[in-house]
Amino acid sequence: MKFYIGSDHAGFRTKVALKKLLLGINAETVDLGTFGEDNVDYPDFAMKVAKKVAAEKGSFGLLVCGTGIGMSITANKVKGIRAANPFDTYTARVAREHNDANILCLGGRTYPTPQAKKILKAFLKAKPMSGERHKRRVRKIIEIEGMEC
Ligand code: RB5
């Protein structure tokens, strides 16, 4: 499993903790910044990660800002990206199973790091459901983007 990861200043500490988790399970992890707690703009890091994930089939992204909201709004502007901003293990699981999400966006200010770790673990464990209805719906998202399926 390969993860491109990024954060802004508000998500930096959480990103560091989640990076350890990913490295602990031997996931290939490429950190695209930010690398400290100085003020930065989340769209810059969302775009870095989203472009990499869109260009590399089968790769995933992890983005952390204060809430995960700005990161998901930005990442979803990139064709081929399905960025989800789940808030618990259930929404993390169905983001993979139903929506085939390829970027996980989390909040550094909206829940404690142990909760962020649980959400990441649920995302990692889940696989897209084989049911035709879920595939059909994801195909429709891809068609809306004007991409080839
Ligand atoms: C930064 O203060 C904050 O606005 C940002 O991290 C994020 O929460 C935006 O969605």
Coordinates of N, CA and C and ligand atoms in Angstrom, one line a residue:
M1 N 0.8 -1.2 0.0 CA 0.0 0.0 0.0 C 0.9 1.3 0.0
K2 N 0.6 2.2 -0.9 CA 1.4 3.4 -0.9 C 0.5 4.6 -0.6
F3 N 1.0 5.4 0.4 CA 0.3 6.6 0.8 C 1.1 7.9 0.6
Y4 N 0.5 8.8 -0.1 CA 1.0 10.2 -0.1 C 0.3 10.9 1.0
I5 N 1.1 11.6 1.9 CA 0.5 12.3 3.0 C 0.9 13.7 3.0
G6 N 0.0 14.5 3.6 CA 0.2 15.9 3.8 C -0.6 16.6 4.8
S7 N -0.2 17.7 5.3 CA -1.0 18.4 6.3 C -0.7 19.9 6.2
D8 N -1.5 20.7 6.9 CA -1.1 22.1 7.1 C -0.6 22.1 8.6
H9 N -0.4 23.4 9.1 CA 0.1 23.5 10.5 C -0.9 22.9 11.5
A10 N -2.2 23.0 11.2 CA -3.2 22.6 12.2 C -3.3 21.0 12.3
G11 N -2.8 20.4 11.2 CA -2.9 18.9 11.2 C -1.5 18.3 11.3
F12 N -0.5 19.1 11.5 CA 0.9 18.6 11.5 C 1.1 17.5 12.5
R13 N 0.8 17.8 13.8 CA 1.1 16.8 14.9 C 0.3 15.5 14.6
T14 N -0.9 15.6 14.2 CA -1.7 14.4 13.9 C -1.1 13.6 12.8
K15 N -0.7 14.4 11.7 CA -0.1 13.7 10.6 C 1.2 12.9 11.0
V16 N 2.0 13.5 11.9 CA 3.2 12.8 12.4 C 2.8 11.5 13.1
A17 N 1.8 11.6 13.9 CA 1.3 10.3 14.6 C 0.8 9.3 13.6
L18 N 0.1 9.8 12.6 CA -0.5 8.8 11.6 C 0.6 8.3 10.7
K19 N 1.6 9.1 10.4 CA 2.7 8.6 9.6 C 3.4 7.4 10.3
K20 N 3.6 7.5 11.6 CA 4.2 6.4 12.4 C 3.3 5.2 12.3
L21 N 2.0 5.4 12.3 CA 1.1 4.2 12.2 C 1.3 3.5 10.9
L22 N 1.4 4.4 9.8 CA 1.5 3.8 8.4 C 2.9 3.1 8.3
L23 N 3.9 3.7 8.8 CA 5.3 3.1 8.7 C 5.3 1.8 9.5
G24 N 4.5 1.8 10.6 CA 4.5 0.6 11.5 C 3.8 -0.6 10.8
I25 N 3.0 -0.3 9.8 CA 2.4 -1.5 9.0 C 3.1 -1.6 7.7
N26 N 4.3 -1.0 7.5 CA 5.1 -1.1 6.3 C 4.4 -0.6 5.1
A27 N 3.5 0.4 5.2 CA 3.0 1.1 4.1 C 4.0 2.1 3.5
E28 N 4.2 2.1 2.2 CA 5.1 3.0 1.6 C 4.5 4.4 1.8
T29 N 5.3 5.3 2.5 CA 4.7 6.6 2.9 C 5.6 7.8 2.4
V30 N 4.9 8.6 1.6 CA 5.7 9.8 1.0 C 5.1 11.0 1.6
D31 N 5.9 11.7 2.4 CA 5.4 12.9 3.1 C 5.7 14.2 2.3
L32 N 4.6 14.8 1.8 CA 4.8 16.0 1.0 C 4.6 17.3 1.7
G33 N 4.7 17.2 3.1 CA 4.7 18.5 3.9 C 3.3 18.7 4.4
T34 N 3.2 19.7 5.2 CA 4.2 20.7 5.7 C 5.0 20.0 6.8
F35 N 6.2 20.6 7.1 CA 7.1 19.9 8.0 C 7.3 20.6 9.3
G36 N 6.3 21.4 9.7 CA 6.4 22.1 11.0 C 5.1 22.8 11.3
E37 N 5.1 23.6 12.3 CA 3.8 24.2 12.8 C 3.7 25.7 12.4
D38 N 4.5 26.2 11.5 CA 4.4 27.5 10.9 C 3.1 27.6 10.1
N39 N 2.5 28.7 10.1 CA 1.2 28.9 9.3 C 1.4 28.7 7.8
V40 N 0.6 27.8 7.2 CA 0.7 27.5 5.8 C -0.8 27.4 5.3
D41 N -0.9 27.3 4.0 CA -2.3 27.2 3.4 C -2.6 25.8 3.0
Y42 N -3.7 25.2 3.5 CA -4.0 23.8 3.3 C -4.2 23.5 1.8
P43 N -4.7 24.4 0.9 CA -4.9 24.0 -0.5 C -3.6 23.6 -1.1
D44 N -2.5 24.2 -0.7 CA -1.2 23.8 -1.3 C -0.8 22.4 -1.1
F45 N -1.1 21.9 0.1 CA -0.7 20.5 0.4 C -1.8 19.5 -0.1
A46 N -3.0 19.9 -0.1 CA -4.1 19.1 -0.7 C -3.8 18.8 -2.2
M47 N -3.4 19.9 -2.9 CA -3.1 19.7 -4.3 C -1.9 18.8 -4.6
K48 N -0.8 19.0 -3.8 CA 0.4 18.1 -3.9 C 0.0 16.7 -3.8
V49 N -0.8 16.3 -2.8 CA -1.1 14.9 -2.5 C -2.1 14.5 -3.6
A50 N -3.1 15.3 -3.9 CA -4.2 14.8 -4.8 C -3.6 14.6 -6.2
K51 N -2.7 15.4 -6.7 CA -2.1 15.2 -8.0 C -1.3 13.9 -8.0
K52 N -0.6 13.6 -7.0 CA 0.2 12.3 -6.9 C -0.7 11.1 -6.9
V53 N -1.8 11.2 -6.1 CA -2.7 10.0 -6.0 C -3.4 9.8 -7.4
A54 N -3.8 10.9 -8.0 CA -4.5 10.8 -9.3 C -3.6 10.3 -10.4
A55 N -2.3 10.6 -10.3 CA -1.4 10.1 -11.3 C -0.9 8.7 -11.1
E56 N -1.1 8.1 -9.9 CA -0.6 6.8 -9.6 C -1.7 5.9 -9.2
K57 N -2.2 5.1 -10.1 CA -3.3 4.2 -9.9 C -3.0 3.3 -8.7
G58 N -3.9 3.1 -7.8 CA -3.8 2.2 -6.6 C -3.1 2.9 -5.4
S59 N -2.7 4.1 -5.6 CA -2.1 4.8 -4.4 C -3.2 5.5 -3.6
F60 N -2.9 5.9 -2.4 CA -3.8 6.5 -1.5 C -3.2 7.8 -1.0
G61 N -4.1 8.7 -0.5 CA -3.7 9.9 0.2 C -4.2 10.0 1.6
L62 N -3.5 10.7 2.4 CA -3.9 11.1 3.8 C -3.6 12.6 3.9
L63 N -4.7 13.3 4.2 CA -4.5 14.8 4.4 C -5.1 15.2 5.7
V64 N -4.4 16.0 6.5 CA -4.8 16.4 7.8 C -4.7 18.0 7.9
C65 N -5.9 18.6 8.1 CA -5.9 20.0 8.4 C -6.6 20.2 9.8
G66 N -7.1 21.3 10.1 CA -7.8 21.5 11.4 C -9.0 20.6 11.5
T67 N -9.8 20.5 10.4 CA -11.1 19.8 10.4 C -11.1 18.7 9.3
G68 N -10.2 18.7 8.4 CA -10.3 17.8 7.2 C -11.2 18.3 6.1
I69 N -11.9 19.4 6.4 CA -12.9 19.9 5.4 C -12.2 20.6 4.3
G70 N -11.3 21.6 4.6 CA -10.6 22.3 3.5 C -9.8 21.4 2.6
M71 N -9.2 20.4 3.3 CA -8.4 19.4 2.5 C -9.3 18.6 1.5
S72 N -10.5 18.2 2.0 CA -11.3 17.4 1.1 C -12.0 18.2 0.0
I73 N -12.3 19.5 0.3 CA -12.9 20.3 -0.7 C -11.9 20.5 -1.8
T74 N -10.6 20.8 -1.4 CA -9.6 21.1 -2.4 C -9.2 19.8 -3.2
A75 N -9.0 18.7 -2.5 CA -8.5 17.5 -3.2 C -9.6 17.0 -4.2
N76 N -10.9 17.2 -3.9 CA -11.9 16.7 -4.8 C -12.0 17.6 -6.0
K77 N -11.2 18.6 -6.2 CA -11.2 19.4 -7.5 C -10.4 18.6 -8.5
V78 N -9.6 17.7 -8.1 CA -8.7 17.0 -9.0 C -9.4 15.7 -9.5
K79 N -9.4 15.6 -10.9 CA -10.0 14.5 -11.5 C -9.4 13.2 -11.0
G80 N -10.3 12.2 -10.7 CA -9.9 10.9 -10.2 C -9.8 10.8 -8.7
I81 N -10.0 11.9 -8.1 CA -9.9 11.9 -6.6 C -11.3 11.8 -6.0
R82 N -11.4 10.9 -5.0 CA -12.6 10.7 -4.2 C -12.1 10.9 -2.8
A83 N -12.1 12.1 -2.3 CA -11.6 12.4 -0.9 C -12.7 12.4 0.1
A84 N -12.6 11.7 1.1 CA -13.6 11.6 2.2 C -13.1 12.2 3.5
N85 N -14.1 12.7 4.2 CA -13.7 13.3 5.5 C -14.6 12.7 6.6
P86 N -14.3 11.4 6.8 CA -15.1 10.6 7.8 C -14.8 11.1 9.3
F87 N -15.8 11.0 10.2 CA -15.6 11.4 11.5 C -15.5 10.3 12.5
D88 N -15.8 9.0 12.0 CA -15.7 7.9 12.9 C -15.4 6.6 12.1
T89 N -15.3 5.5 12.8 CA -14.9 4.3 12.1 C -15.9 3.8 11.1
Y90 N -17.2 4.0 11.4 CA -18.2 3.6 10.4 C -18.1 4.4 9.1
T91 N -18.0 5.7 9.2 CA -17.9 6.5 8.0 C -16.6 6.3 7.2
A92 N -15.6 5.9 8.0 CA -14.3 5.6 7.3 C -14.4 4.3 6.5
R93 N -15.1 3.3 7.1 CA -15.3 2.0 6.4 C -16.1 2.2 5.2
V94 N -17.2 2.9 5.3 CA -18.1 3.0 4.1 C -17.5 3.9 3.1
A95 N -16.7 4.8 3.5 CA -16.0 5.7 2.5 C -15.2 4.8 1.5
R96 N -14.6 3.7 2.0 CA -13.9 2.8 1.1 C -15.0 1.8 0.4
E97 N -15.8 1.2 1.3 CA -16.7 0.2 0.7 C -17.7 0.7 -0.3
H98 N -18.3 1.9 0.0 CA -19.3 2.4 -0.9 C -18.8 3.4 -2.0
N99 N -17.9 4.2 -1.5 CA -17.4 5.3 -2.4 C -16.1 5.1 -3.0
D100 N -15.4 4.0 -2.7 CA -14.1 3.8 -3.2 C -13.2 5.0 -3.0
A101 N -13.2 5.6 -1.8 CA -12.5 6.8 -1.6 C -11.0 6.5 -1.7
N102 N -10.2 7.4 -2.3 CA -8.8 7.2 -2.4 C -7.9 8.2 -1.6
I103 N -8.6 9.2 -1.0 CA -7.9 10.1 0.0 C -8.7 10.2 1.2
L104 N -8.1 10.0 2.3 CA -8.7 10.1 3.7 C -8.3 11.5 4.2
C105 N -9.3 12.3 4.6 CA -9.0 13.6 5.1 C -9.4 13.6 6.6
L106 N -8.6 14.1 7.5 CA -8.9 14.0 8.9 C -8.6 15.4 9.5
G107 N -9.2 15.5 10.7 CA -9.1 16.8 11.5 C -8.1 16.7 12.6
G108 N -7.2 17.7 12.7 CA -6.3 17.7 13.9 C -6.9 18.4 15.1
R109 N -8.0 19.1 14.8 CA -8.6 19.9 15.9 C -10.0 19.4 16.3
T110 N -10.5 18.4 15.5 CA -11.9 18.0 15.8 C -12.1 16.8 16.6
Y111 N -11.0 16.0 16.8 CA -11.0 14.9 17.7 C -9.6 14.5 18.1
P112 N -9.4 13.8 19.2 CA -8.1 13.5 19.7 C -7.3 12.5 18.7
T113 N -6.0 12.5 18.8 CA -5.2 11.7 17.9 C -5.6 10.2 18.0
P114 N -5.9 9.6 19.2 CA -6.3 8.2 19.2 C -7.6 7.9 18.3
Q115 N -8.5 8.9 18.2 CA -9.7 8.7 17.4 C -9.2 8.8 15.9
A116 N -8.3 9.7 15.6 CA -7.8 9.8 14.2 C -7.1 8.4 13.8
K117 N -6.4 7.8 14.7 CA -5.8 6.5 14.4 C -6.8 5.5 14.2
K118 N -7.9 5.5 15.0 CA -8.9 4.5 14.8 C -9.6 4.6 13.4
I119 N -9.8 5.9 13.0 CA -10.4 6.2 11.7 C -9.5 5.7 10.6
L120 N -8.2 6.0 10.7 CA -7.3 5.5 9.7 C -7.3 4.0 9.6
K121 N -7.3 3.3 10.8 CA -7.2 1.9 10.8 C -8.5 1.3 10.1
A122 N -9.6 1.9 10.3 CA -10.9 1.4 9.7 C -10.8 1.6 8.2
F123 N -10.2 2.7 7.8 CA -10.1 3.0 6.3 C -9.2 2.0 5.7
L124 N -8.1 1.7 6.4 CA -7.1 0.7 5.9 C -7.6 -0.7 5.7
K125 N -8.5 -1.0 6.7 CA -9.0 -2.4 6.7 C -10.1 -2.7 5.7
A126 N -10.8 -1.6 5.3 CA -12.0 -1.8 4.4 C -11.6 -1.9 2.9
K127 N -12.4 -2.6 2.2 CA -12.2 -2.7 0.7 C -13.4 -2.3 0.0
P128 N -13.3 -1.8 -1.2 CA -14.6 -1.5 -2.0 C -15.5 -2.7 -2.1
M129 N -16.8 -2.6 -1.9 CA -17.7 -3.7 -2.0 C -17.8 -4.1 -3.4
S130 N -18.0 -5.4 -3.6 CA -18.1 -6.0 -4.9 C -19.4 -5.7 -5.6
G131 N -20.4 -5.3 -4.8 CA -21.8 -5.2 -5.3 C -21.9 -4.2 -6.5
E132 N -22.7 -4.7 -7.5 CA -22.7 -3.9 -8.7 C -23.3 -2.5 -8.5
R133 N -24.2 -2.3 -7.5 CA -24.8 -1.0 -7.3 C -23.7 0.0 -6.9
H134 N -22.8 -0.4 -6.0 CA -21.7 0.5 -5.6 C -20.8 0.9 -6.8
K135 N -20.5 -0.1 -7.5 CA -19.6 0.1 -8.7 C -20.3 1.1 -9.7
R136 N -21.6 0.9 -9.9 CA -22.3 1.7 -10.8 C -22.3 3.2 -10.3
R137 N -22.5 3.4 -9.0 CA -22.5 4.7 -8.5 C -21.1 5.4 -8.6
V138 N -20.1 4.7 -8.3 CA -18.7 5.2 -8.5 C -18.5 5.6 -9.9
R139 N -18.9 4.6 -10.8 CA -18.8 4.9 -12.3 C -19.4 6.2 -12.7
K140 N -20.6 6.5 -12.1 CA -21.3 7.7 -12.4 C -20.5 8.9 -11.9
I141 N -19.9 8.8 -10.8 CA -19.0 9.9 -10.3 C -17.9 10.2 -11.3
I142 N -17.3 9.1 -11.8 CA -16.2 9.2 -12.7 C -16.7 9.8 -14.1
E143 N -17.9 9.4 -14.5 CA -18.5 10.0 -15.7 C -18.8 11.5 -15.5
I144 N -19.2 11.9 -14.4 CA -19.5 13.3 -14.1 C -18.2 14.1 -14.3
E145 N -17.1 13.5 -13.9 CA -15.8 14.2 -14.0 C -15.3 14.2 -15.4
G146 N -16.0 13.5 -16.3 CA -15.6 13.4 -17.7 C -14.4 12.6 -17.9
M147 N -14.2 11.6 -17.1 CA -13.1 10.7 -17.2 C -13.5 9.4 -17.9
E148 N -12.6 8.7 -18.4 CA -12.8 7.3 -19.0 C -12.9 6.4 -17.8
C149 N -13.9 5.4 -17.8 CA -14.0 4.4 -16.7 C -13.0 3.3 -17.0
Ligands
RB5_1 C1 -6.4 26.6 9.6 O1 -6.6 27.5 10.6 C2 -7.7 25.8 9.3 O2 -8.6 26.7 8.7 C3 -7.5 24.7 8.4 O3 -6.6 23.8 9.0 C4 -8.7 23.8 8.1 O4 -9.4 23.4 9.2 C5 -9.5 24.2 7.0 O5 -10.4 23.4 6.6

